[in-house]
């Protein structure tokens, strides 16, 4: 089992195979178990790499933004907008979006001038752009842990998976929010992050059910994303029996 920042994969092999004294049958079962375990380890590595990639992208951009004060004041918002758009163009095949949220007046002291000005500001004028396939829009719900905890404690953060509904097609997906602080002179001025779509990963891990193998995808908090029984999915491991989860 490989433990990740926010995810874990646990392989449970189905061993209900009758023994008939046929040596070749025993070899076949052993070979299958090795193959299934190898696939689980490969998928674990893929998930680990995707999470690490999301963090590396966020860290790199947050590092760049440490020098935000060197950008001319009147050009600062437009320049950083362009940087975010350029960054997203290079990662859009892997990540849902790139966003940054800044503390009130921390970015350039001009929040009041941009109150309610679309597309990268909220009603107060705080600089909160999110860049995705749909363009730039204000980052929403930043009173959540992925922002408040990161800024307060100056730590990196990976959220528990949550449902997100795309407005354009009403499609619901599982997302994980990855965020890191933007620190200048020892103070957290805001946060920068991205969102990772888990739907493909969930389908990938679920494919291990083929031919009798079982795969369980757990969050760091112990919530089942993929389990032997659909009734266990979305529940915490402490509230689910082993038989129901398939472990």
mmCIF file of C-alpha atoms in Angstrom:
data_model
loop_
_atom_site.group_PDB
_atom_site.id
_atom_site.type_symbol
_atom_site.label_atom_id
_atom_site.label_comp_id
_atom_site.label_asym_id
_atom_site.label_seq_id
_atom_site.Cartn_x
_atom_site.Cartn_y
_atom_site.Cartn_z
ATOM 1 C CA UNK A 1 0.000 0.000 0.000
ATOM 2 C CA UNK A 2 1.303 3.418 -0.913
ATOM 3 C CA UNK A 3 0.168 6.324 1.237
ATOM 4 C CA UNK A 4 -0.090 9.673 -0.551
ATOM 5 C CA UNK A 5 -0.673 13.254 0.602
ATOM 6 C CA UNK A 6 -4.386 12.899 0.164
ATOM 7 C CA UNK A 7 -5.013 9.436 -1.242
ATOM 8 C CA UNK A 8 -4.232 5.807 -0.605
ATOM 9 C CA UNK A 9 -4.685 2.670 -2.670
ATOM 10 C CA UNK A 10 -5.171 -0.698 -1.056
ATOM 11 C CA UNK A 11 -5.232 -3.878 -3.112
ATOM 12 C CA UNK A 12 -7.271 -6.778 -1.848
ATOM 13 C CA UNK A 13 -6.906 -9.972 -3.822
ATOM 14 C CA UNK A 14 -9.777 -12.367 -4.084
ATOM 15 C CA UNK A 15 -8.379 -15.759 -3.020
ATOM 16 C CA UNK A 16 -11.526 -17.844 -3.328
ATOM 17 C CA UNK A 17 -10.031 -20.359 -5.731
ATOM 18 C CA UNK A 18 -10.581 -24.074 -5.123
ATOM 19 C CA UNK A 19 -7.484 -26.245 -5.085
ATOM 20 C CA UNK A 20 -7.793 -29.338 -7.223
ATOM 21 C CA UNK A 21 -4.256 -30.598 -6.935
ATOM 22 C CA UNK A 22 -3.372 -29.397 -10.420
ATOM 23 C CA UNK A 23 0.067 -27.809 -10.392
ATOM 24 C CA UNK A 24 -0.541 -25.666 -13.454
ATOM 25 C CA UNK A 25 -3.673 -24.228 -11.847
ATOM 26 C CA UNK A 26 -1.633 -23.215 -8.811
ATOM 27 C CA UNK A 27 0.939 -21.540 -11.000
ATOM 28 C CA UNK A 28 -1.797 -19.669 -12.873
ATOM 29 C CA UNK A 29 -3.309 -18.338 -9.643
ATOM 30 C CA UNK A 30 0.097 -17.245 -8.388
ATOM 31 C CA UNK A 31 0.853 -15.515 -11.687
ATOM 32 C CA UNK A 32 -2.497 -13.722 -11.621
ATOM 33 C CA UNK A 33 -1.950 -12.517 -8.048
ATOM 34 C CA UNK A 34 1.440 -11.129 -9.014
ATOM 35 C CA UNK A 35 -0.063 -9.385 -12.024
ATOM 36 C CA UNK A 36 -2.897 -7.859 -9.982
ATOM 37 C CA UNK A 37 -0.486 -6.673 -7.316
ATOM 38 C CA UNK A 38 1.776 -5.204 -9.977
ATOM 39 C CA UNK A 39 -1.159 -3.323 -11.498
ATOM 40 C CA UNK A 40 -2.164 -1.950 -8.084
ATOM 41 C CA UNK A 41 1.376 -0.729 -7.454
ATOM 42 C CA UNK A 42 1.480 0.864 -10.896
ATOM 43 C CA UNK A 43 -1.799 2.682 -10.316
ATOM 44 C CA UNK A 44 -0.592 3.805 -6.882
ATOM 45 C CA UNK A 45 2.459 5.325 -8.524
ATOM 46 C CA UNK A 46 0.311 7.086 -11.134
ATOM 47 C CA UNK A 47 -1.856 8.638 -8.415
ATOM 48 C CA UNK A 48 1.193 9.671 -6.405
ATOM 49 C CA UNK A 49 2.714 11.291 -9.474
ATOM 50 C CA UNK A 50 -0.469 13.227 -10.264
ATOM 51 C CA UNK A 51 -0.720 14.612 -6.733
ATOM 52 C CA UNK A 52 2.994 15.465 -6.697
ATOM 53 C CA UNK A 53 2.633 17.170 -10.076
ATOM 54 C CA UNK A 54 -0.253 19.330 -8.825
ATOM 55 C CA UNK A 55 1.796 20.403 -5.822
ATOM 56 C CA UNK A 56 4.882 21.105 -7.941
ATOM 57 C CA UNK A 57 2.891 23.379 -10.270
ATOM 58 C CA UNK A 58 1.389 25.288 -7.331
ATOM 59 C CA UNK A 59 4.758 25.616 -5.577
ATOM 60 C CA UNK A 60 6.492 26.912 -8.690
ATOM 61 C CA UNK A 61 3.923 29.630 -9.314
ATOM 62 C CA UNK A 62 3.731 30.587 -5.633
ATOM 63 C CA UNK A 63 7.504 31.007 -5.666
ATOM 64 C CA UNK A 64 7.271 33.292 -8.694
ATOM 65 C CA UNK A 65 4.609 35.397 -6.978
ATOM 66 C CA UNK A 66 6.860 36.049 -3.994
ATOM 67 C CA UNK A 67 8.343 38.821 -6.144
ATOM 68 C CA UNK A 68 4.928 40.346 -6.924
ATOM 69 C CA UNK A 69 5.913 43.667 -5.357
ATOM 70 C CA UNK A 70 8.549 44.169 -8.077
ATOM 71 C CA UNK A 71 5.823 44.358 -10.739
ATOM 72 C CA UNK A 72 4.748 47.984 -11.371
ATOM 73 C CA UNK A 73 1.707 48.710 -9.224
ATOM 74 C CA UNK A 74 -0.663 49.772 -12.001
ATOM 75 C CA UNK A 75 0.268 46.753 -14.149
ATOM 76 C CA UNK A 76 0.361 44.135 -11.423
ATOM 77 C CA UNK A 77 -3.072 42.546 -11.823
ATOM 78 C CA UNK A 78 -2.856 42.377 -15.616
ATOM 79 C CA UNK A 79 0.666 40.911 -15.498
ATOM 80 C CA UNK A 80 -0.247 38.175 -13.015
ATOM 81 C CA UNK A 81 -3.424 37.407 -14.959
ATOM 82 C CA UNK A 82 -1.270 36.804 -18.024
ATOM 83 C CA UNK A 83 1.127 34.611 -16.027
ATOM 84 C CA UNK A 84 -1.747 32.454 -14.751
ATOM 85 C CA UNK A 85 -3.246 32.097 -18.243
ATOM 86 C CA UNK A 86 0.143 31.088 -19.635
ATOM 87 C CA UNK A 87 0.709 28.563 -16.837
ATOM 88 C CA UNK A 88 -2.714 27.006 -17.279
ATOM 89 C CA UNK A 89 -2.153 26.568 -21.023
ATOM 90 C CA UNK A 90 0.769 24.303 -20.182
ATOM 91 C CA UNK A 91 -1.010 22.161 -17.578
ATOM 92 C CA UNK A 92 -4.626 22.071 -18.766
ATOM 93 C CA UNK A 93 -4.405 18.425 -19.839
ATOM 94 C CA UNK A 94 -3.587 17.405 -16.256
ATOM 95 C CA UNK A 95 -5.256 19.983 -14.013
ATOM 96 C CA UNK A 96 -8.716 21.520 -13.870
ATOM 97 C CA UNK A 97 -7.597 25.090 -13.198
ATOM 98 C CA UNK A 98 -5.044 27.447 -11.643
ATOM 99 C CA UNK A 99 -6.203 29.960 -9.055
ATOM 100 C CA UNK A 100 -4.867 32.440 -6.508
ATOM 101 C CA UNK A 101 -6.568 34.253 -3.628
ATOM 102 C CA UNK A 102 -4.994 37.194 -1.807
ATOM 103 C CA UNK A 103 -5.685 38.718 1.576
ATOM 104 C CA UNK A 104 -7.594 42.030 1.567
ATOM 105 C CA UNK A 105 -5.438 44.772 -0.007
ATOM 106 C CA UNK A 106 -2.354 42.530 0.214
ATOM 107 C CA UNK A 107 -1.792 42.374 -3.543
ATOM 108 C CA UNK A 108 -1.521 46.046 -4.394
ATOM 109 C CA UNK A 109 -3.630 48.004 -1.904
ATOM 110 C CA UNK A 110 -6.180 48.774 -4.616
ATOM 111 C CA UNK A 111 -9.072 46.444 -3.762
ATOM 112 C CA UNK A 112 -11.598 49.282 -3.468
ATOM 113 C CA UNK A 113 -10.909 50.311 -7.078
ATOM 114 C CA UNK A 114 -11.854 46.841 -8.316
ATOM 115 C CA UNK A 115 -14.898 46.111 -6.161
ATOM 116 C CA UNK A 116 -17.206 43.932 -8.220
ATOM 117 C CA UNK A 117 -15.097 44.318 -11.388
ATOM 118 C CA UNK A 118 -15.138 41.116 -13.404
ATOM 119 C CA UNK A 119 -13.665 38.714 -14.120
ATOM 120 C CA UNK A 120 -10.908 38.308 -11.516
ATOM 121 C CA UNK A 121 -12.333 40.118 -8.472
ATOM 122 C CA UNK A 122 -15.050 39.467 -5.923
ATOM 123 C CA UNK A 123 -17.541 42.040 -4.641
ATOM 124 C CA UNK A 124 -14.925 43.554 -2.305
ATOM 125 C CA UNK A 125 -12.322 43.936 -5.063
ATOM 126 C CA UNK A 126 -9.964 41.305 -3.656
ATOM 127 C CA UNK A 127 -7.708 39.767 -6.276
ATOM 128 C CA UNK A 128 -9.025 36.185 -6.604
ATOM 129 C CA UNK A 129 -8.603 34.967 -10.224
ATOM 130 C CA UNK A 130 -9.197 31.372 -11.284
ATOM 131 C CA UNK A 131 -8.130 30.333 -14.778
ATOM 132 C CA UNK A 132 -9.700 27.288 -16.431
ATOM 133 C CA UNK A 133 -10.922 26.134 -19.816
ATOM 134 C CA UNK A 134 -13.729 28.657 -19.479
ATOM 135 C CA UNK A 135 -11.359 31.621 -19.082
ATOM 136 C CA UNK A 136 -10.909 33.747 -15.941
ATOM 137 C CA UNK A 137 -13.477 33.978 -13.167
ATOM 138 C CA UNK A 138 -13.445 34.821 -9.439
ATOM 139 C CA UNK A 139 -12.385 32.000 -7.125
ATOM 140 C CA UNK A 140 -15.336 31.096 -4.940
ATOM 141 C CA UNK A 141 -15.824 29.695 -1.423
ATOM 142 C CA UNK A 142 -12.385 30.723 -0.215
ATOM 143 C CA UNK A 143 -13.575 30.711 3.389
ATOM 144 C CA UNK A 144 -12.779 26.977 3.257
ATOM 145 C CA UNK A 145 -9.819 25.179 4.856
ATOM 146 C CA UNK A 146 -7.915 25.069 1.564
ATOM 147 C CA UNK A 147 -7.481 28.830 1.915
ATOM 148 C CA UNK A 148 -7.956 29.819 5.567
ATOM 149 C CA UNK A 149 -5.740 27.053 6.974
ATOM 150 C CA UNK A 150 -3.016 27.622 4.373
ATOM 151 C CA UNK A 151 -2.787 31.355 5.083
ATOM 152 C CA UNK A 152 -3.140 31.087 8.860
ATOM 153 C CA UNK A 153 -0.577 28.320 9.334
ATOM 154 C CA UNK A 154 1.557 28.896 6.207
ATOM 155 C CA UNK A 155 1.280 25.230 5.247
ATOM 156 C CA UNK A 156 0.511 23.243 2.106
ATOM 157 C CA UNK A 157 -2.899 21.610 1.928
ATOM 158 C CA UNK A 158 -4.776 18.882 0.067
ATOM 159 C CA UNK A 159 -8.528 18.825 0.618
ATOM 160 C CA UNK A 160 -10.717 15.796 1.060
ATOM 161 C CA UNK A 161 -12.450 14.968 -2.257
ATOM 162 C CA UNK A 162 -15.722 16.797 -2.859
ATOM 163 C CA UNK A 163 -18.389 16.924 -5.552
ATOM 164 C CA UNK A 164 -18.181 19.753 -8.067
ATOM 165 C CA UNK A 165 -20.876 20.494 -10.645
ATOM 166 C CA UNK A 166 -19.811 22.005 -13.970
ATOM 167 C CA UNK A 167 -22.191 24.814 -14.855
ATOM 168 C CA UNK A 168 -21.908 24.352 -18.636
ATOM 169 C CA UNK A 169 -23.092 20.727 -18.751
ATOM 170 C CA UNK A 170 -24.349 20.011 -15.198
ATOM 171 C CA UNK A 171 -21.749 17.236 -14.906
ATOM 172 C CA UNK A 172 -20.663 16.231 -11.372
ATOM 173 C CA UNK A 173 -17.056 15.207 -10.727
ATOM 174 C CA UNK A 174 -14.866 14.485 -7.717
ATOM 175 C CA UNK A 175 -12.191 17.112 -7.127
ATOM 176 C CA UNK A 176 -9.295 17.559 -4.728
ATOM 177 C CA UNK A 177 -8.042 21.085 -4.099
ATOM 178 C CA UNK A 178 -4.277 21.503 -3.771
ATOM 179 C CA UNK A 179 -3.054 24.799 -2.283
ATOM 180 C CA UNK A 180 0.165 26.394 -1.054
ATOM 181 C CA UNK A 181 0.823 29.735 0.643
ATOM 182 C CA UNK A 182 2.275 32.755 -1.113
ATOM 183 C CA UNK A 183 4.759 34.112 1.424
ATOM 184 C CA UNK A 184 6.611 37.438 1.315
ATOM 185 C CA UNK A 185 8.856 38.701 4.101
ATOM 186 C CA UNK A 186 7.721 35.842 6.300
ATOM 187 C CA UNK A 187 4.014 36.672 5.981
ATOM 188 C CA UNK A 188 1.386 34.720 4.071
ATOM 189 C CA UNK A 189 -0.103 37.198 1.615
ATOM 190 C CA UNK A 190 -2.485 34.682 0.059
ATOM 191 C CA UNK A 191 -2.574 31.233 -1.493
ATOM 192 C CA UNK A 192 -2.207 29.655 -4.905
ATOM 193 C CA UNK A 193 -3.480 26.299 -6.000
ATOM 194 C CA UNK A 194 -5.139 23.990 -8.443
ATOM 195 C CA UNK A 195 -7.846 21.332 -8.578
ATOM 196 C CA UNK A 196 -7.301 17.693 -9.482
ATOM 197 C CA UNK A 197 -10.109 15.712 -11.140
ATOM 198 C CA UNK A 198 -10.376 12.281 -9.493
ATOM 199 C CA UNK A 199 -12.932 10.721 -11.833
ATOM 200 C CA UNK A 200 -10.318 9.195 -14.139
ATOM 201 C CA UNK A 201 -8.301 7.901 -11.186
ATOM 202 C CA UNK A 202 -11.385 6.318 -9.639
ATOM 203 C CA UNK A 203 -12.196 4.505 -12.886
ATOM 204 C CA UNK A 204 -8.584 3.361 -13.205
ATOM 205 C CA UNK A 205 -8.515 1.858 -9.707
ATOM 206 C CA UNK A 206 -11.976 0.359 -10.149
ATOM 207 C CA UNK A 207 -10.735 -1.524 -13.223
ATOM 208 C CA UNK A 208 -8.778 -3.826 -10.893
ATOM 209 C CA UNK A 209 -12.076 -5.553 -10.093
ATOM 210 C CA UNK A 210 -11.758 -7.371 -13.424
ATOM 211 C CA UNK A 211 -11.167 -11.098 -13.088
ATOM 212 C CA UNK A 212 -11.831 -11.135 -9.349
ATOM 213 C CA UNK A 213 -9.290 -8.662 -7.954
ATOM 214 C CA UNK A 214 -10.569 -5.873 -5.726
ATOM 215 C CA UNK A 215 -9.159 -2.371 -5.336
ATOM 216 C CA UNK A 216 -10.042 0.132 -2.650
ATOM 217 C CA UNK A 217 -9.310 3.829 -3.102
ATOM 218 C CA UNK A 218 -9.179 5.734 0.166
ATOM 219 C CA UNK A 219 -8.670 9.402 0.950
ATOM 220 C CA UNK A 220 -6.158 10.436 3.578
ATOM 221 C CA UNK A 221 -9.086 10.894 5.959
ATOM 222 C CA UNK A 222 -10.277 7.334 5.422
ATOM 223 C CA UNK A 223 -13.217 7.936 3.065
ATOM 224 C CA UNK A 224 -13.884 5.284 0.418
ATOM 225 C CA UNK A 225 -13.868 6.576 -3.156
ATOM 226 C CA UNK A 226 -13.814 3.077 -4.671
ATOM 227 C CA UNK A 227 -14.900 -0.010 -2.723
ATOM 228 C CA UNK A 228 -16.194 -3.548 -3.291
ATOM 229 C CA UNK A 229 -19.731 -2.346 -2.573
ATOM 230 C CA UNK A 230 -21.165 0.906 -3.855
ATOM 231 C CA UNK A 231 -22.841 1.240 -0.444
ATOM 232 C CA UNK A 232 -19.405 1.799 1.123
ATOM 233 C CA UNK A 233 -18.343 4.543 -1.278
ATOM 234 C CA UNK A 234 -18.456 7.981 0.278
ATOM 235 C CA UNK A 235 -18.358 6.534 3.806
ATOM 236 C CA UNK A 236 -15.507 6.535 6.295
ATOM 237 C CA UNK A 237 -13.599 3.320 6.918
ATOM 238 C CA UNK A 238 -14.502 3.500 10.615
ATOM 239 C CA UNK A 239 -18.205 3.273 9.719
ATOM 240 C CA UNK A 240 -18.013 0.413 7.200
ATOM 241 C CA UNK A 241 -17.634 -3.308 7.768
ATOM 242 C CA UNK A 242 -14.773 -5.151 6.103
ATOM 243 C CA UNK A 243 -17.179 -7.355 4.160
ATOM 244 C CA UNK A 244 -19.025 -4.371 2.728
ATOM 245 C CA UNK A 245 -15.839 -2.560 1.735
ATOM 246 C CA UNK A 246 -14.238 -5.682 0.331
ATOM 247 C CA UNK A 247 -11.216 -5.670 2.639
#
